mmCIF file of C-alpha atoms and ligand atoms in Angstrom:
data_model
loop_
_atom_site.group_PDB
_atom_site.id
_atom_site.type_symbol
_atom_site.label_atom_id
_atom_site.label_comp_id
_atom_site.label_asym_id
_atom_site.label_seq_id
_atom_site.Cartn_x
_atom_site.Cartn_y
_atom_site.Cartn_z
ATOM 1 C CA UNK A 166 105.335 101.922 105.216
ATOM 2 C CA UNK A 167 102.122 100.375 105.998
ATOM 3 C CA UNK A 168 98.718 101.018 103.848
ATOM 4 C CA UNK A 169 95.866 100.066 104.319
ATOM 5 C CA UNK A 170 92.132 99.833 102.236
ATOM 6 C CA UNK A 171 88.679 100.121 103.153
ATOM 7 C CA UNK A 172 85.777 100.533 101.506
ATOM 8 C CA UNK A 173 82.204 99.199 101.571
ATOM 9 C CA UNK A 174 80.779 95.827 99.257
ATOM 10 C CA UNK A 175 81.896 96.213 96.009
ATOM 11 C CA UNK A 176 83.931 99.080 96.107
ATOM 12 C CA UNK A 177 86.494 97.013 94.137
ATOM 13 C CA UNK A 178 89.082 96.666 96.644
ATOM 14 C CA UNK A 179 90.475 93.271 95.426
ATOM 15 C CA UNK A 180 91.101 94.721 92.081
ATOM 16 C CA UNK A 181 92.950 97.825 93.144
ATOM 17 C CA UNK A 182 94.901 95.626 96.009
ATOM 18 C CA UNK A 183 96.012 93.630 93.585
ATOM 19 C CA UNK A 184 96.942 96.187 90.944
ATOM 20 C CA UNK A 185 98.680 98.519 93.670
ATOM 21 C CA UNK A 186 100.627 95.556 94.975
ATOM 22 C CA UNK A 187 102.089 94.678 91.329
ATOM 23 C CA UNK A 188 102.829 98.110 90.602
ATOM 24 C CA UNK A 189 104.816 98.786 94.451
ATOM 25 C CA UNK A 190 106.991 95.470 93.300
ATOM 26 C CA UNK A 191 107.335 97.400 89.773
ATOM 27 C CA UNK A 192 108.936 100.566 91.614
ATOM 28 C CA UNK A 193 111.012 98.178 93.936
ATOM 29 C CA UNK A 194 109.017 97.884 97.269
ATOM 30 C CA UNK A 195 109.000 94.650 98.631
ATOM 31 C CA UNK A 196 105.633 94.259 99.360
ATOM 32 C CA UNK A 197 103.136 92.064 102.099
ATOM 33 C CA UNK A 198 99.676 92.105 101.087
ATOM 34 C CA UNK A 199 97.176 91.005 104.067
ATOM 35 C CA UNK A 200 93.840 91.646 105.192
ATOM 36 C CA UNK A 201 91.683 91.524 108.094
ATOM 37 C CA UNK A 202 89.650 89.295 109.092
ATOM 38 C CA UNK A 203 92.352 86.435 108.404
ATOM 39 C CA UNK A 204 95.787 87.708 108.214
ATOM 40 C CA UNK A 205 97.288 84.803 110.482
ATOM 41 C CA UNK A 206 96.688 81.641 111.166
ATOM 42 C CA UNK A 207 94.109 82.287 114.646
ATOM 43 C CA UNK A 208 92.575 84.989 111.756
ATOM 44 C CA UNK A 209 91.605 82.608 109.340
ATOM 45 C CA UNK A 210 90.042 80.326 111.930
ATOM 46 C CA UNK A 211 88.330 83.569 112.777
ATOM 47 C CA UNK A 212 87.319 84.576 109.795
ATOM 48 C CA UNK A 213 85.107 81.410 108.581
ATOM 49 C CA UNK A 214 82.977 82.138 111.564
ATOM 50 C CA UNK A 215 82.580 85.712 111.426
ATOM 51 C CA UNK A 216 81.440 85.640 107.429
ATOM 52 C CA UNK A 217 79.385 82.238 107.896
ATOM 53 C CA UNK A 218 75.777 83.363 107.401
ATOM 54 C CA UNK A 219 74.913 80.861 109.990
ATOM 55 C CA UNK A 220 76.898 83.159 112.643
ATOM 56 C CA UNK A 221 73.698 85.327 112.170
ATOM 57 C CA UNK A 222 73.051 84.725 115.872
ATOM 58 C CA UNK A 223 76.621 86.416 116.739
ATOM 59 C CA UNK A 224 76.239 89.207 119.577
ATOM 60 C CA UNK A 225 77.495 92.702 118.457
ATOM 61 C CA UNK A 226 79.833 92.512 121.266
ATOM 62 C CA UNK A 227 80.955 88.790 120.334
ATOM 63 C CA UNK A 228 81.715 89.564 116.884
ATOM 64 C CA UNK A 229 83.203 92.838 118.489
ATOM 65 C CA UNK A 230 86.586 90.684 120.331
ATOM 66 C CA UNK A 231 86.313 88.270 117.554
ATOM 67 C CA UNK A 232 87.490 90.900 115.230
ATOM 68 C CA UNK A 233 90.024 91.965 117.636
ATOM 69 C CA UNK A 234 90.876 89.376 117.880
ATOM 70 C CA UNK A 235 92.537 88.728 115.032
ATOM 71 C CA UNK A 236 93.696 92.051 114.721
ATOM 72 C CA UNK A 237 95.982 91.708 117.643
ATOM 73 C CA UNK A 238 97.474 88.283 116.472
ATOM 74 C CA UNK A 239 97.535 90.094 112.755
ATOM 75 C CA UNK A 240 99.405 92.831 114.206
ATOM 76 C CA UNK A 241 102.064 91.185 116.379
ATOM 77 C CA UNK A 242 102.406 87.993 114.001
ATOM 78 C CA UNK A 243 102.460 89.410 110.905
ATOM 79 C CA UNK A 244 102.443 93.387 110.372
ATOM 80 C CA UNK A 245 104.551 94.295 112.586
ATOM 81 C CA UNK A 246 108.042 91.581 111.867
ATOM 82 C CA UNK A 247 107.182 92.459 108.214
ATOM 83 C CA UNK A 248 107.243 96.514 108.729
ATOM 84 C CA UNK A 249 110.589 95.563 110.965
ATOM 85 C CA UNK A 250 111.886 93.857 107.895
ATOM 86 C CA UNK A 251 112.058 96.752 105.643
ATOM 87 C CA UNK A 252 108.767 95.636 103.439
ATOM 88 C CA UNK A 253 105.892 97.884 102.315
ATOM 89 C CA UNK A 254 102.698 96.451 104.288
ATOM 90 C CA UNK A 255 99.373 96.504 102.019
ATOM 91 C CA UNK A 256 96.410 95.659 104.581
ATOM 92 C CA UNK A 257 92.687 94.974 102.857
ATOM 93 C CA UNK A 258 90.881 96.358 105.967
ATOM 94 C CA UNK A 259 92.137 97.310 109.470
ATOM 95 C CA UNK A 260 90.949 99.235 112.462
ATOM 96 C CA UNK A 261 89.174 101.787 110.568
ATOM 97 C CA UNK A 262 86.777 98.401 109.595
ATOM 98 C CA UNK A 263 85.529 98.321 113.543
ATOM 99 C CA UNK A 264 85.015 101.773 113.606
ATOM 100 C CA UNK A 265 82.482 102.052 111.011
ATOM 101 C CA UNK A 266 81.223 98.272 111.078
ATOM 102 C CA UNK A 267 80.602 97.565 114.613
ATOM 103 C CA UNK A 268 80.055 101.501 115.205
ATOM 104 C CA UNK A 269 78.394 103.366 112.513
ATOM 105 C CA UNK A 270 77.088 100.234 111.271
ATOM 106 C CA UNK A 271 76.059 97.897 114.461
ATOM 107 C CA UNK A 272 75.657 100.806 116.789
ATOM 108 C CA UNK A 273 78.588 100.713 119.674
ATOM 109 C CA UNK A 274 80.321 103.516 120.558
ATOM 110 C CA UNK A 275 82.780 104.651 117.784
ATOM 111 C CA UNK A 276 85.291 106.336 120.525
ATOM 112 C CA UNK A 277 85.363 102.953 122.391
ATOM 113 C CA UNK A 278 86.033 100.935 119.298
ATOM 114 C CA UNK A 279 88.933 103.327 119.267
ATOM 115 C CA UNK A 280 90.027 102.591 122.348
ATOM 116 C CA UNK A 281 89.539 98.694 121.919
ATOM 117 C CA UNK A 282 91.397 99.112 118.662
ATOM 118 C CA UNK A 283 94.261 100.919 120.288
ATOM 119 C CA UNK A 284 94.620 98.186 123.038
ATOM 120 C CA UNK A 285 94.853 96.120 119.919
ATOM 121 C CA UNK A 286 97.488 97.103 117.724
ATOM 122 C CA UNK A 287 99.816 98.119 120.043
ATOM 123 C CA UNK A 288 100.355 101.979 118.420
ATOM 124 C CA UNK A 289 100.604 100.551 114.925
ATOM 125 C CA UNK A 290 98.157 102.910 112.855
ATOM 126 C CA UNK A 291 98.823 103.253 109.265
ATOM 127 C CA UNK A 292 100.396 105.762 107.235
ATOM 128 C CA UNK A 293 98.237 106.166 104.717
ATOM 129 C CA UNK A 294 94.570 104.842 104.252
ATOM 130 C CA UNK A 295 92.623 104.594 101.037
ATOM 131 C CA UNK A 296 88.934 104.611 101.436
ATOM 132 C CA UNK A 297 87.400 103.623 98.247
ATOM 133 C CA UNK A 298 83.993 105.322 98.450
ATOM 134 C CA UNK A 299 80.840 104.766 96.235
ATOM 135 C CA UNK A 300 77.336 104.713 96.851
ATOM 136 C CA UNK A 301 76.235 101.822 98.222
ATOM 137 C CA UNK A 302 73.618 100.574 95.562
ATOM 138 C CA UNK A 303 76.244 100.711 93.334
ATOM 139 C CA UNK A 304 78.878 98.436 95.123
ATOM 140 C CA UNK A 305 76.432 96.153 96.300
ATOM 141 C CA UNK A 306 75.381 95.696 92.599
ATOM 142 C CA UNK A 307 78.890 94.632 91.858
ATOM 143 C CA UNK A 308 78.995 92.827 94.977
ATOM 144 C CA UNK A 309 76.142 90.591 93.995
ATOM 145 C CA UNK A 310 77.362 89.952 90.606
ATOM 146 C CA UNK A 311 80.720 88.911 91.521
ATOM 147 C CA UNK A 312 79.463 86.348 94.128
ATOM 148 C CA UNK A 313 76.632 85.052 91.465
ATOM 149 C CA UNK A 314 79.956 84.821 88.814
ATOM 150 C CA UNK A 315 82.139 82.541 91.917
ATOM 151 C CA UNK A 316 79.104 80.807 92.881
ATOM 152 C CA UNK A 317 78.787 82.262 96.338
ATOM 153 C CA UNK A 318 75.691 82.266 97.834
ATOM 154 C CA UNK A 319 75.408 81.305 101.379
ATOM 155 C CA UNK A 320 78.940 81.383 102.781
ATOM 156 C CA UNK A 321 81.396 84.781 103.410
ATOM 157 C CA UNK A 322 78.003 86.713 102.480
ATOM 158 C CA UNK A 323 77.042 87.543 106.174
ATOM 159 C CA UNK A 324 77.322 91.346 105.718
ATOM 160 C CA UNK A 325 76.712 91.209 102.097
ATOM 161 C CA UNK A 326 73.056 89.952 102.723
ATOM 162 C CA UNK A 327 72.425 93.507 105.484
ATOM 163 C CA UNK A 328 69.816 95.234 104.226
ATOM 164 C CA UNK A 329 69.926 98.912 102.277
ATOM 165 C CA UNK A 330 70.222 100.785 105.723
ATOM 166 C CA UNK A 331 72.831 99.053 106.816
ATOM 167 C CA UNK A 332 75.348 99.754 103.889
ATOM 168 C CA UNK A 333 74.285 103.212 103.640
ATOM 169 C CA UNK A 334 75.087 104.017 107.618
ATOM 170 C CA UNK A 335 78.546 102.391 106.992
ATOM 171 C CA UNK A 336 79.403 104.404 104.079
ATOM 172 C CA UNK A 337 78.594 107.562 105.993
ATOM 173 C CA UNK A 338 79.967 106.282 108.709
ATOM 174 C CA UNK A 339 83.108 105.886 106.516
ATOM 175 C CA UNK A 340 82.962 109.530 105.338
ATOM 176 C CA UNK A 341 82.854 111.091 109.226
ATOM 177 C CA UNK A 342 85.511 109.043 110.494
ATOM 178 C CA UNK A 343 87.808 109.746 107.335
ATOM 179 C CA UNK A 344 87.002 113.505 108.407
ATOM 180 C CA UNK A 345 88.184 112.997 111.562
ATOM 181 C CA UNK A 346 91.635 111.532 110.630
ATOM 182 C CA UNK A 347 92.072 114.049 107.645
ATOM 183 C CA UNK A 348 95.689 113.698 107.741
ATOM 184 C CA UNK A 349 96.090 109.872 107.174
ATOM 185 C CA UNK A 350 92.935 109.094 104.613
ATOM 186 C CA UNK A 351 92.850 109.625 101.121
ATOM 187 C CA UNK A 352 89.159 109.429 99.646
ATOM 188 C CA UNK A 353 89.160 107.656 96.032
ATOM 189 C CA UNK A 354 85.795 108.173 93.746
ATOM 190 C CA UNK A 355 85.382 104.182 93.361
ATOM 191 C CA UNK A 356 82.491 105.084 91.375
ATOM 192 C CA UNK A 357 85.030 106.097 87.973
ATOM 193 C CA UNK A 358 86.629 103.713 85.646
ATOM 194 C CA UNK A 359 89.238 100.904 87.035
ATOM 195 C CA UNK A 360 92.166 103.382 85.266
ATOM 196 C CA UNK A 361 90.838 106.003 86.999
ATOM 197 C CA UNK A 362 90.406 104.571 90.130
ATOM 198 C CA UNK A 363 93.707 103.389 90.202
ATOM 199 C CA UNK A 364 95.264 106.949 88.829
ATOM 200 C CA UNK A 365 94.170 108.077 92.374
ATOM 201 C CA UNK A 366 95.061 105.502 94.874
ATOM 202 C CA UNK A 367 98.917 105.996 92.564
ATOM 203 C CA UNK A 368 98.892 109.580 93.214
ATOM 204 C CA UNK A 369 97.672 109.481 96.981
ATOM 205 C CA UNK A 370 100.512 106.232 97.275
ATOM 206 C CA UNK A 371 103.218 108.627 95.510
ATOM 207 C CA UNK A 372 101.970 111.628 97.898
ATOM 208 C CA UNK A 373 103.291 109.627 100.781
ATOM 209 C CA UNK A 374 106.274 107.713 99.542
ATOM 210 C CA UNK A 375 107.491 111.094 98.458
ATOM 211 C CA UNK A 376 106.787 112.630 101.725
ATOM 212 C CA UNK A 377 108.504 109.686 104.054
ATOM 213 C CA UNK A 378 111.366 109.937 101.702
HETATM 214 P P1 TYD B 639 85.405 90.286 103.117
HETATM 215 O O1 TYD B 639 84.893 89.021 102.529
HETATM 216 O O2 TYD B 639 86.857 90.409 103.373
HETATM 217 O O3 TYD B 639 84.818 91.374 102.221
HETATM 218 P P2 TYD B 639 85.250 92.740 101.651
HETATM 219 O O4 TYD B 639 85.568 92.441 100.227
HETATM 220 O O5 TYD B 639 84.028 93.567 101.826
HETATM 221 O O6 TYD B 639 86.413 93.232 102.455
HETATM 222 O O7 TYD B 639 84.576 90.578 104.435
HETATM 223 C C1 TYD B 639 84.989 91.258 105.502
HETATM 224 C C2 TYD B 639 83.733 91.725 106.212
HETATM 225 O O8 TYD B 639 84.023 91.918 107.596
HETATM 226 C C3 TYD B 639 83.255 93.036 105.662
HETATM 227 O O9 TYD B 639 81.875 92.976 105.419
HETATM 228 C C4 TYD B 639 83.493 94.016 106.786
HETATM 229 C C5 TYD B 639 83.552 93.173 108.002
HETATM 230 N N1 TYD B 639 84.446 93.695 109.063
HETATM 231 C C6 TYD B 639 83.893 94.222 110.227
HETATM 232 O O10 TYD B 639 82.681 94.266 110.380
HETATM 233 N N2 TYD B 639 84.727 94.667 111.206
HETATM 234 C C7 TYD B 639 86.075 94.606 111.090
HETATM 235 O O11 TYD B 639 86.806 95.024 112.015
HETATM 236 C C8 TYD B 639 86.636 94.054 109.892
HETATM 237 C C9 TYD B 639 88.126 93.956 109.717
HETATM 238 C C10 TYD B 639 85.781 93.611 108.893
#
């Protein structure tokens, strides 16, 4: 089975990543937990230039293949032998991330990105996505906070430092696109408690195990 998250800044991803992936080993999944940008090794070469502020100069359609990038190597190198293997892939971001970043967000053509993004992963879409949704002031509140707390301030802060707009386009963004793939997202109110939160994303996991089963 693979899964994967999305959400906007500070929609607490990490936390419920981590949480979900301790609580798969707990029911006896073996579990991968990866995320995109940096998933492989080409990724993480990727990744420290796509989230260094000074890439501010990027092209949209640069940072575009640079994100496919490492999707395709992501895919080939490491989601798909794991999936083959037997184990339960948990992905923090995927295709749906190019979509509503470079699309909703930067303003290329969503039904392109599609297409890119199908050239990239080869068929491979998830089974189940969780989008953890909550207005944008909000998560970027959190956002801010948790970078102050690890001392963040200039690097993997690129899309962090977007103004208001920005974040509000890709959470809407978010929304439509979840619409339009009904049958594979499940929509979590990030805005509750971490219990609650995670009472969902366990009841929309359970939905599908049960169903593949
Ligand atoms: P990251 O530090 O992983 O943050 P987050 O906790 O928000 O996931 O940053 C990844 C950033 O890359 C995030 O702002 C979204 C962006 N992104 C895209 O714009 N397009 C993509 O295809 C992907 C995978 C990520």
């Amino acid at each position: 089975m693979f899964i994967t998250l999305e959400g906007t800044e500070g929609s607490g991803k990490s936390t419920v990543l981590e949480r979900l992936k301790n609580w798969l080993m707990e029911e006896g999944h073996g579990v991968v937990l990866t995320r995109e940008p940096g998933g492989s090794r080409l990724g993480r070469t990727l990744r420290s230039i796509l989230l260094d502020i000074a890439s501010k100069d990027l092209t949209g359609e640069a940072e575009l293949f640079l994100y496919l990038a490492d999707r395709a190597q992501h895919v080939q190198q490491v989601i798909r032998p794991a999936l083959d293997e037997g184990m339960l892939v948990l992905c923090d971001r995927y295709a749906d991330s190019t979509v509503v970043y470079q699309g909703y967000g930067r303003g290329l053509d969503p039904k392109l990105l599609h297409q890119f993004n199908e050239v990239a992963v080869r068929g491979l879409w998830p089974d189940l996505t969780l989008l953890l949704d909550i207005d944008p002031e909000i998560g970027l509140k959190r956002a801010m906070s948790r970078n102050l707390a690890e001392g963040i301030c200039n690097t993997e802060g690129r899309f962090e430092a977007e103004a208001m707009p920005f974040h509000h386009r890709i959470r809407d963004g978010y929304l439509a696109w979840a619409a339009v793939n009904r049958s594979r997202f499940a929509i979590i109110d990030a805005s509750k408690s971490p219990d609650e939160v995670f009472e969902q994303v366990t009841a929309a996991v359970q939905a599908k195990l049960t169903q593949a089963s």
